[in-house]
Amino acid sequence: MSLKPNARVAVIGSGISGLSFTYFLSKLRPDVSITVYDSQPRVGGYICSQLTPIDEAHVTLEKGPRTLRGASDGTVLIIDTLLRLGQKDKINVIKSDSIANRKYLLSSETLLQVPNSFKTLIRFLRNPLGKGLIQGALKEPFVKASSKDDESVRSFLTRRFGHALPDNVLSAVFHGIYAGDIDKLSAKSTLKSMFNSEKKYGSIIRSIFNKKDKPSTSSLLSDYQERFKPEGYSVLELSKFLKNFPMITMTDGLSTLPLSIAKALEAQPNVCFKLNTDVNSLAIDSNQVSVNNTSYDHVRSTINASKLFQLIQNSETGAIASKVHSINILLINLYIKKDILPYHGFGYLVPMSNPNPFGLLGVIFDSEVEKGCVPLFNGSTVSFDKEQVDGVYSPADYTKLTIMCGGHYHDDRPFDGDIDALTRNCIDAAAKQLGIRLNTDNTHIEKTYIEKCIPQYNVGYESLKRDFDKKIQLEFKGMLSQGGMSFGDGIGVPDCFGQGYKGAVELAKGEKIQP
Ligand SMILES: Cc1cc2nc3c(=O)[nH]c(=O)nc-3n(C[C@H](O)[C@H](O)[C@H](O)COP(=O)(O)OP(=O)(O)OC[C@H]3O[C@@H](n4cnc5c(N)ncnc54)[C@H](O)[C@@H]3O)c2cc1C
């Protein structure tokens, strides 16, 4: 279905999903008028880079996301958008050989570096965390393929590789991405490529050596190139270039992205922001849908499933939305005026094989990331020469850390509400693991408890999503669509951004971009 001329559209949520959708819809259909609602007084949603006065300094503390992965279609669209908005000089990257790209896992209260060289590989394999990994990998090509339609991440990985990989390594990675439990998360949804490799080749390791599959060109990027035709380059070249960089960051924090998009949208006569405005009613009549009693031709919701459920409780679509479980996170920002970190790198994650009384998920070394990032484009022109992306890693003269805790651990052991005590315990645990002193005398501490922030793609999620897509279409006759993390392509900022583009194309032109 595509919109009639001069249609009126409402967008619920001015996080990155709502902004991306609005930005692209307004470009594709300048005739359409768009109203963006948000209950908060600012745009950006979870993206929130807060400039905080600490003594004489002004320090940026990230209260949510802080880095984007390089190799993703959504990231390509983000970078192209930032270039169009004149933000070229604010785009930074971490190079793969940068010290800031070192990652660690917690192994019995000390940090073990994830291998990035022969020496670190040997050290890793000799550590208790590495025990059983080689045997698991050698066995995998001979393990019979399963015909299960879905199963948990742990069940899938244990079946194929044995216990060591999920227990000691990948449970930590899943803490870093979903703050989730590998016993509940779906292998089909969160390990798509591995899951499909087993189905197609019978083995994941054998599929790596199978040269028959040529990498296919992304349909999303081809579509974008066709419609937006960047001046002087192709997004396919940009995509290839970005694959060299594991992480992207932005000067002044990730809020640079939503703020620059919102600024561009505010200048457009057909876009209007209603901030500080909670949407508390969403209803459909014969050929319109109303938001807080104002009628629109289409509504794009980008709020999470549980909030959507509150708006459409009496519908079957709402009933499906209520089945998506989301976890809570305690995020603790720490700032110390001296460099006290004995480790260099991005940070560490905690595997499920570690005893974990406070539900610590991981610690990010923000100061290391800040010192390790270099501008993506040097000079006045946009060029895709990776040799030109250069800069020196200078040791930080301060320490900035973010502790993440909670996630699925707070589902299993319901959190009793004493956030101060939990914060203290997490800081003490992290300090011990890092071998440093962190106390109120030397450390600026800020804590944020973020409720229901990350939807969990648990076993059965794919069929839930299919049912949701069908039901919303049927019940709301194409007048309501859903973006965001709960029923999207993934939970990262690039996933949400790419999905905003796809949703805008579908509504503006009536054309679906196939995966
Ligand atoms: C702690 C944390 C760390 C993360 N780290 C990373 C990272 O490093 N990299 C990465 O790629 N991703 C990361 N993510 C994921 C990333 O934050 C999300 O992908 C992204 O921010 C989701 O954007 P969104 O617009 O879909 O949702 P949101 O940002 O939640 O935006 C939804 C908006 O809707 C508004 N809203 C809600 N209900 C209503 C209502 N009834 N009426 C009006 N407005 C309403 C909210 O105020 C909000 O502004 C992280 C997430 C969390 C929680």
XYZ file of C-alpha atoms and ligand atoms in Angstrom:
568
model
C 0.000 0.000 0.000
C 1.314 3.484 -0.760
C 0.123 6.797 0.608
C -2.356 9.001 -1.215
C -1.102 12.469 -2.289
C -0.761 15.025 0.550
C -1.399 12.358 3.165
C -0.920 12.955 6.899
C 1.388 10.632 8.829
C 2.106 10.380 12.561
C 5.299 8.867 13.936
C 5.317 7.702 17.561
C 8.831 8.031 18.974
C 11.726 10.301 18.031
C 14.428 7.719 18.723
C 16.630 6.717 15.826
C 13.899 4.481 14.331
C 11.369 7.313 14.215
C 13.902 9.850 12.943
C 15.237 7.591 10.196
C 11.696 6.773 9.018
C 10.697 10.463 9.064
C 13.866 11.604 7.309
C 13.516 9.165 4.423
C 9.735 9.500 4.099
C 10.046 13.285 3.925
C 12.665 12.938 1.166
C 10.711 10.362 -0.825
C 7.355 12.110 -0.419
C 7.712 15.858 0.160
C 3.932 16.169 -0.323
C 3.228 14.201 2.878
C 2.991 16.032 6.206
C 4.550 14.214 9.165
C 4.029 14.764 12.900
C 6.561 13.159 15.253
C 5.407 12.531 18.824
C 7.690 11.845 21.769
C 6.926 11.721 25.463
C 10.405 13.057 26.255
C 11.459 16.701 25.852
C 14.342 15.699 23.548
C 14.896 13.536 20.463
C 17.135 10.456 20.324
C 15.422 7.946 22.649
C 18.069 5.625 24.093
C 20.793 7.514 22.242
C 21.720 10.072 24.865
C 25.202 11.627 25.011
C 25.113 13.858 28.074
C 27.573 16.704 28.486
C 28.280 16.599 32.217
C 30.213 19.198 34.226
C 32.753 17.373 36.405
C 34.985 19.791 38.336
C 36.343 22.169 35.670
C 35.811 19.751 32.782
C 32.794 19.063 30.568
C 32.656 15.345 29.991
C 30.414 13.473 27.559
C 28.778 10.495 29.258
C 26.887 8.044 27.056
C 23.694 6.899 28.768
C 22.920 4.301 26.097
C 24.595 3.239 22.845
C 28.052 4.583 22.022
C 29.488 2.677 19.050
C 28.154 1.342 15.757
C 29.447 -1.735 14.021
C 31.161 -0.989 10.692
C 30.045 -3.883 8.513
C 26.313 -3.376 8.216
C 23.923 -1.923 5.629
C 22.346 0.322 8.260
C 25.755 1.804 9.114
C 26.325 2.620 5.437
C 23.033 4.528 5.350
C 23.952 6.306 8.593
C 27.336 7.418 7.247
C 25.833 8.573 3.956
C 23.172 10.518 5.873
C 25.799 12.178 8.090
C 27.769 13.147 4.977
C 24.661 14.716 3.434
C 24.029 16.608 6.671
C 27.528 18.099 6.670
C 28.803 16.013 9.596
C 31.799 14.456 7.777
C 34.317 15.642 10.350
C 32.409 14.102 13.247
C 32.651 10.520 11.986
C 35.377 8.469 13.670
C 36.441 4.856 13.503
C 38.428 2.337 15.471
C 40.856 0.534 13.187
C 41.038 -3.243 13.491
C 44.710 -3.111 14.520
C 44.087 -0.371 17.112
C 44.870 -1.053 20.760
C 41.329 0.165 21.445
C 40.002 -2.836 19.511
C 41.396 -5.333 22.031
C 38.633 -7.151 23.828
C 38.687 -9.171 27.021
C 36.635 -11.839 28.749
C 36.415 -12.287 32.482
C 38.063 -15.504 33.597
C 37.965 -16.218 37.335
C 38.171 -12.575 38.428
C 40.901 -11.553 35.958
C 40.807 -10.382 32.355
C 41.841 -12.613 29.478
C 42.425 -11.039 26.070
C 40.346 -12.352 23.171
C 42.952 -13.638 20.681
C 44.121 -11.220 17.994
C 47.534 -12.823 17.379
C 49.219 -16.221 17.609
C 50.629 -15.364 21.041
C 47.259 -14.315 22.489
C 45.621 -17.381 20.908
C 48.008 -19.728 22.696
C 47.465 -17.858 25.971
C 43.688 -18.071 25.502
C 43.717 -21.791 24.746
C 45.828 -22.482 27.839
C 43.369 -20.628 30.066
C 40.438 -22.585 31.589
C 38.113 -20.506 29.332
C 39.794 -21.938 26.228
C 39.611 -25.550 27.362
C 37.592 -27.693 24.954
C 37.348 -25.093 22.170
C 39.719 -26.845 19.756
C 38.158 -30.262 20.356
C 34.696 -28.760 19.749
C 35.786 -27.164 16.473
C 37.442 -30.384 15.243
C 34.317 -32.398 16.015
C 31.809 -29.983 14.477
C 32.066 -31.005 10.778
C 31.069 -34.560 11.742
C 28.047 -33.685 13.902
C 24.760 -34.681 12.268
C 22.557 -31.741 11.257
C 19.316 -31.240 13.132
C 15.948 -30.595 11.506
C 14.649 -28.495 14.436
C 12.792 -25.370 13.359
C 14.275 -23.350 16.242
C 16.151 -23.924 19.486
C 18.027 -21.930 22.102
C 21.471 -20.522 21.359
C 23.000 -22.746 24.026
C 21.316 -25.885 22.724
C 22.382 -25.141 19.134
C 26.010 -24.315 19.974
C 26.428 -27.156 22.461
C 25.063 -29.639 19.936
C 27.516 -28.460 17.284
C 30.627 -27.393 19.239
C 30.341 -28.789 22.766
C 29.948 -26.840 26.024
C 33.051 -24.642 26.017
C 32.075 -22.239 23.215
C 28.644 -21.236 24.582
C 29.588 -21.383 28.286
C 32.932 -19.607 28.138
C 32.814 -17.360 25.079
C 29.538 -16.739 23.290
C 27.394 -16.300 26.414
C 29.596 -13.238 27.053
C 29.067 -11.925 23.523
C 25.305 -12.306 24.010
C 25.611 -10.358 27.266
C 27.241 -7.583 25.244
C 24.575 -7.468 22.548
C 21.255 -8.553 24.085
C 22.067 -8.600 27.822
C 20.300 -11.888 27.285
C 20.324 -15.515 28.321
C 21.620 -18.041 25.778
C 19.240 -20.602 27.287
C 16.310 -18.515 26.049
C 17.515 -16.575 23.007
C 16.649 -18.115 19.649
C 19.459 -19.517 17.502
C 17.306 -19.016 14.411
C 16.927 -15.282 15.102
C 20.254 -14.350 16.672
C 22.672 -16.736 14.921
C 20.960 -16.586 11.531
C 23.992 -17.265 9.401
C 25.225 -20.248 11.480
C 21.707 -21.637 11.774
C 21.192 -21.478 8.005
C 24.658 -22.938 7.337
C 23.751 -26.035 9.300
C 20.539 -26.372 7.307
C 22.279 -25.838 3.955
C 25.679 -27.519 4.367
C 25.168 -29.771 7.382
C 28.049 -28.045 9.188
C 29.146 -24.514 10.026
C 32.857 -25.168 9.605
C 32.341 -26.960 6.296
C 30.246 -24.015 5.054
C 33.241 -21.682 5.590
C 35.261 -23.706 3.099
C 32.433 -23.953 0.596
C 33.285 -21.485 -2.133
C 30.031 -21.933 -4.082
C 28.206 -19.087 -2.357
C 29.222 -15.771 -3.888
C 28.613 -12.822 -1.582
C 25.407 -11.254 -2.889
C 24.844 -7.523 -3.304
C 22.588 -6.147 -0.603
C 19.100 -5.374 -1.932
C 18.779 -2.531 0.584
C 21.967 -0.818 -0.594
C 21.098 -1.309 -4.277
C 17.681 0.236 -3.649
C 19.189 3.160 -1.740
C 21.822 3.765 -4.433
C 19.105 3.824 -7.084
C 16.863 6.273 -5.216
C 19.396 8.554 -3.510
C 22.389 8.444 -5.892
C 25.135 9.897 -3.666
C 27.259 12.456 -5.482
C 30.691 11.203 -6.542
C 30.561 7.712 -5.043
C 28.394 4.648 -4.697
C 27.122 3.298 -1.382
C 28.395 -0.111 -2.456
C 31.947 1.324 -2.449
C 31.242 2.991 0.896
C 30.027 -0.343 2.270
C 33.225 -2.103 1.166
C 35.321 0.654 2.732
C 33.474 0.533 6.076
C 34.057 -3.208 6.382
C 37.678 -2.319 7.257
C 36.586 -0.795 10.542
C 35.118 -2.789 13.405
C 33.610 0.232 15.165
C 32.304 3.708 14.389
C 32.021 6.521 16.925
C 31.071 10.191 16.690
C 32.642 13.366 17.993
C 30.403 14.726 20.816
C 28.932 11.235 21.190
C 26.356 9.235 19.297
C 23.714 11.952 19.845
C 25.371 13.730 16.911
C 23.297 11.420 14.705
C 19.756 12.083 16.020
C 20.481 15.766 16.666
C 21.702 16.448 13.139
C 18.767 14.574 11.577
C 16.270 16.388 13.809
C 17.841 19.749 12.908
C 17.436 19.002 9.200
C 13.840 17.861 9.721
C 12.915 20.915 11.793
C 13.864 23.069 8.812
C 11.337 21.261 6.612
C 7.854 22.764 6.382
C 6.157 19.372 6.128
C 7.610 17.966 9.395
C 6.426 18.932 12.869
C 7.749 17.682 16.231
C 5.465 17.291 19.227
C 7.947 16.624 22.032
C 6.896 16.255 25.664
C 3.724 14.681 24.301
C 2.837 11.220 25.481
C 0.744 9.241 23.017
C -1.931 7.642 25.148
C -4.548 6.727 22.568
C -4.377 5.029 19.210
C -7.648 4.129 17.519
C -8.818 3.148 14.070
C -12.050 4.108 12.302
C -13.162 3.293 8.752
C -10.329 4.882 6.776
C -8.219 6.821 9.261
C -6.265 6.177 12.406
C -6.166 8.621 15.282
C -3.377 9.497 17.703
C -4.463 11.395 20.825
C -7.727 12.113 18.925
C -6.042 13.622 15.841
C -6.677 11.737 12.590
C -3.955 10.519 10.247
C -3.769 8.399 7.114
C -0.949 6.329 8.553
C 0.763 5.874 11.917
C 4.297 4.567 12.311
C 4.952 3.256 15.798
C 8.586 2.926 16.902
C 7.951 2.331 20.590
C 8.741 -1.007 22.165
C 6.284 -3.898 22.095
C 5.108 -3.558 25.696
C 4.333 0.151 25.191
C 2.526 -0.588 21.938
C 0.494 -3.215 23.787
C -0.670 -0.536 26.243
C -2.022 1.503 23.314
C -3.825 -1.321 21.505
C -4.696 -3.684 24.351
C -7.971 -4.889 22.901
C -6.534 -6.039 19.597
C -4.975 -9.347 18.601
C -1.943 -7.376 17.373
C -1.550 -6.030 20.913
C -1.831 -9.535 22.355
C 1.086 -10.685 20.167
C 3.123 -7.600 21.085
C 2.653 -8.401 24.787
C 4.528 -11.687 24.270
C 7.859 -9.988 23.504
C 9.859 -9.923 26.705
C 12.317 -7.065 27.345
C 15.043 -6.909 29.982
C 16.177 -4.086 32.308
C 19.705 -2.713 32.549
C 21.553 -0.807 35.237
C 24.080 1.410 33.473
C 26.788 2.985 35.628
C 28.988 5.756 34.197
C 32.290 6.324 36.001
C 34.809 9.119 35.476
C 38.196 9.437 37.189
C 40.542 12.363 36.541
C 43.605 10.108 36.167
C 44.465 7.186 33.916
C 44.231 4.274 36.327
C 43.362 1.475 33.900
C 45.891 -1.350 33.799
C 44.328 -2.713 30.576
C 44.101 -1.192 27.100
C 41.190 -2.005 24.832
C 37.442 -1.739 24.295
C 36.419 -3.464 27.510
C 35.433 -6.859 28.852
C 32.396 -9.096 28.926
C 31.406 -11.668 31.501
C 30.709 -15.243 30.330
C 27.941 -17.211 32.041
C 30.505 -19.735 33.317
C 31.687 -17.111 35.869
C 29.971 -16.867 39.256
C 28.068 -13.595 38.961
C 26.180 -12.588 42.137
C 25.337 -9.049 40.926
C 24.541 -9.839 37.304
C 27.495 -7.956 35.813
C 27.314 -8.129 32.013
C 30.453 -6.232 31.079
C 32.490 -3.044 31.388
C 33.300 -0.666 28.528
C 36.554 1.313 28.631
C 35.131 4.529 27.131
C 38.337 6.522 27.654
C 40.295 3.939 25.657
C 37.759 4.038 22.825
C 37.872 7.843 22.766
C 41.658 7.902 22.579
C 41.791 5.112 20.005
C 39.347 6.512 17.468
C 40.557 8.370 14.378
C 38.675 10.461 11.780
C 37.186 8.383 8.954
C 37.775 11.104 6.387
C 40.928 13.178 6.419
C 40.952 16.367 4.404
C 38.154 18.120 2.604
C 37.049 15.345 0.250
C 35.392 11.995 0.784
C 37.791 9.248 -0.250
C 37.668 5.533 0.441
C 41.367 4.860 0.879
C 41.911 2.915 4.071
C 45.603 3.883 4.155
C 44.540 7.511 4.595
C 42.576 6.728 7.736
C 45.263 7.453 10.223
C 45.950 8.858 13.641
C 47.874 7.927 16.728
C 46.585 6.125 19.787
C 47.434 8.438 22.650
C 47.107 7.048 26.167
C 44.207 8.641 28.041
C 44.969 11.005 30.934
C 41.598 10.172 32.449
C 39.545 7.025 32.947
C 35.975 6.730 31.754
C 34.149 3.440 32.208
C 30.617 2.157 31.793
C 29.450 -0.821 33.807
C 26.429 -2.692 32.440
C 24.566 -4.982 34.758
C 21.213 -6.721 35.070
C 19.742 -7.993 31.830
C 18.481 -11.561 32.088
C 20.047 -11.929 35.545
C 17.350 -9.621 36.903
C 14.661 -11.853 35.406
C 15.987 -14.910 37.190
C 16.666 -13.169 40.493
C 14.082 -10.404 40.681
C 15.793 -7.168 41.598
C 14.537 -5.850 44.941
C 14.808 -2.190 44.011
C 17.851 -1.070 46.024
C 19.696 0.497 43.101
C 22.248 2.228 45.351
C 23.331 -1.067 46.898
C 23.470 -2.784 43.512
C 25.528 0.098 42.097
C 28.020 -0.133 44.964
C 28.310 -3.899 44.598
C 28.844 -3.692 40.835
C 31.493 -0.985 41.181
C 33.322 -3.029 43.845
C 33.164 -6.143 41.667
C 34.464 -4.306 38.575
C 37.231 -2.604 40.604
C 38.386 -5.979 41.910
C 38.341 -7.531 38.442
C 40.324 -4.616 37.018
C 42.662 -4.374 39.996
C 41.922 -0.661 40.587
C 40.487 1.502 43.361
C 37.107 3.079 42.619
C 35.449 5.039 45.392
C 33.377 8.158 45.834
C 36.514 10.225 46.648
C 38.219 9.655 43.314
C 35.290 8.761 41.053
C 32.340 10.628 39.549
C 29.487 8.100 39.497
C 26.162 8.260 37.645
C 23.655 5.453 37.511
C 20.673 4.948 35.201
C 18.200 2.105 35.553
C 16.696 1.526 32.108
C 13.539 -0.523 32.228
C 12.385 -2.894 29.504
C 15.016 -1.563 27.151
C 16.163 -4.543 25.090
C 13.635 -6.942 23.568
C 14.699 -10.563 23.689
C 14.465 -12.581 20.493
C 13.676 -15.770 22.377
C 12.966 -19.200 20.893
C 9.917 -18.940 18.618
C 10.503 -15.235 17.890
C 10.480 -15.652 14.087
C 6.975 -17.109 14.074
C 5.810 -14.465 16.583
C 7.118 -11.783 14.236
C 5.388 -13.355 11.237
C 2.084 -13.473 13.159
C 2.536 -9.867 14.252
C 3.184 -8.655 10.682
C 0.075 -10.466 9.414
C -2.174 -9.317 12.251
C -1.193 -5.659 12.184
C -1.852 -5.584 8.442
C -5.229 -7.250 8.841
C -6.511 -5.388 11.888
C -5.212 -1.934 10.993
C -5.701 -2.242 7.213
C -2.203 -0.995 6.428
C -2.763 2.218 8.423
C -0.420 1.230 11.270
C 3.160 0.011 10.832
C 5.773 -0.864 13.425
C 9.496 -0.033 13.439
C 12.047 -0.188 16.242
C 13.753 -3.054 17.994
C 10.814 -5.255 19.008
C 9.735 -6.437 15.562
C 12.641 -5.198 13.498
C 15.722 -6.536 11.781
C 17.837 -6.450 14.936
C 18.389 -4.454 18.096
C 21.340 -2.246 17.088
C 21.175 1.377 15.963
C 22.135 0.424 12.357
C 19.352 -2.203 12.282
C 16.789 0.376 13.398
C 18.087 2.944 10.922
C 17.950 0.514 7.985
C 14.479 -0.568 8.990
C 13.335 3.068 9.059
C 14.486 3.378 5.445
C 12.690 0.197 4.389
C 9.483 1.276 6.132
C 9.606 4.695 4.463
C 10.106 3.200 0.975
C 7.269 0.767 1.516
C 4.874 3.477 2.625
C 6.000 6.123 0.140
C 6.169 3.926 -2.929
C 4.275 0.779 -2.009
C 7.426 -1.263 -2.732
C 8.830 -3.825 -0.326
C 12.620 -4.246 -0.177
C 13.225 -7.978 0.003
C 15.941 -9.218 2.402
C 22.102 0.400 27.489
C 22.029 0.228 26.009
C 23.203 0.214 25.261
C 23.146 0.059 23.872
N 24.308 0.081 23.157
C 24.269 0.017 21.805
C 25.449 0.211 21.033
O 26.535 0.452 21.573
N 25.339 0.149 19.680
C 24.144 -0.069 19.044
O 24.113 -0.116 17.802
N 22.997 -0.214 19.758
C 23.022 -0.173 21.105
N 21.856 -0.258 21.834
C 20.576 -0.384 21.113
C 20.095 1.008 20.651
O 19.942 1.813 21.760
C 18.788 0.867 19.882
O 19.018 0.146 18.697
C 18.169 2.192 19.449
O 18.480 3.256 20.283
C 16.659 1.999 19.352
O 16.067 3.175 18.870
P 14.485 3.272 18.713
O 14.199 4.543 18.062
O 13.975 2.037 18.078
O 13.913 3.227 20.188
P 14.052 4.317 21.345
O 15.397 4.886 21.349
O 13.547 3.643 22.567
O 13.012 5.459 20.921
C 11.641 5.351 21.179
C 11.120 6.719 21.543
O 9.714 6.602 21.740
C 9.339 7.436 22.812
N 8.074 6.920 23.358
C 7.854 5.756 24.001
N 6.554 5.624 24.312
C 5.940 6.737 23.866
C 4.594 7.200 23.884
N 3.594 6.482 24.415
N 4.316 8.407 23.335
C 5.294 9.165 22.772
N 6.581 8.764 22.722
C 6.897 7.568 23.252
C 10.491 7.350 23.783
O 10.525 8.490 24.620
C 11.683 7.275 22.836
O 12.233 8.551 22.605
C 21.884 -0.113 23.227
C 20.707 -0.107 23.985
C 20.768 0.072 25.356
C 19.487 0.101 26.140
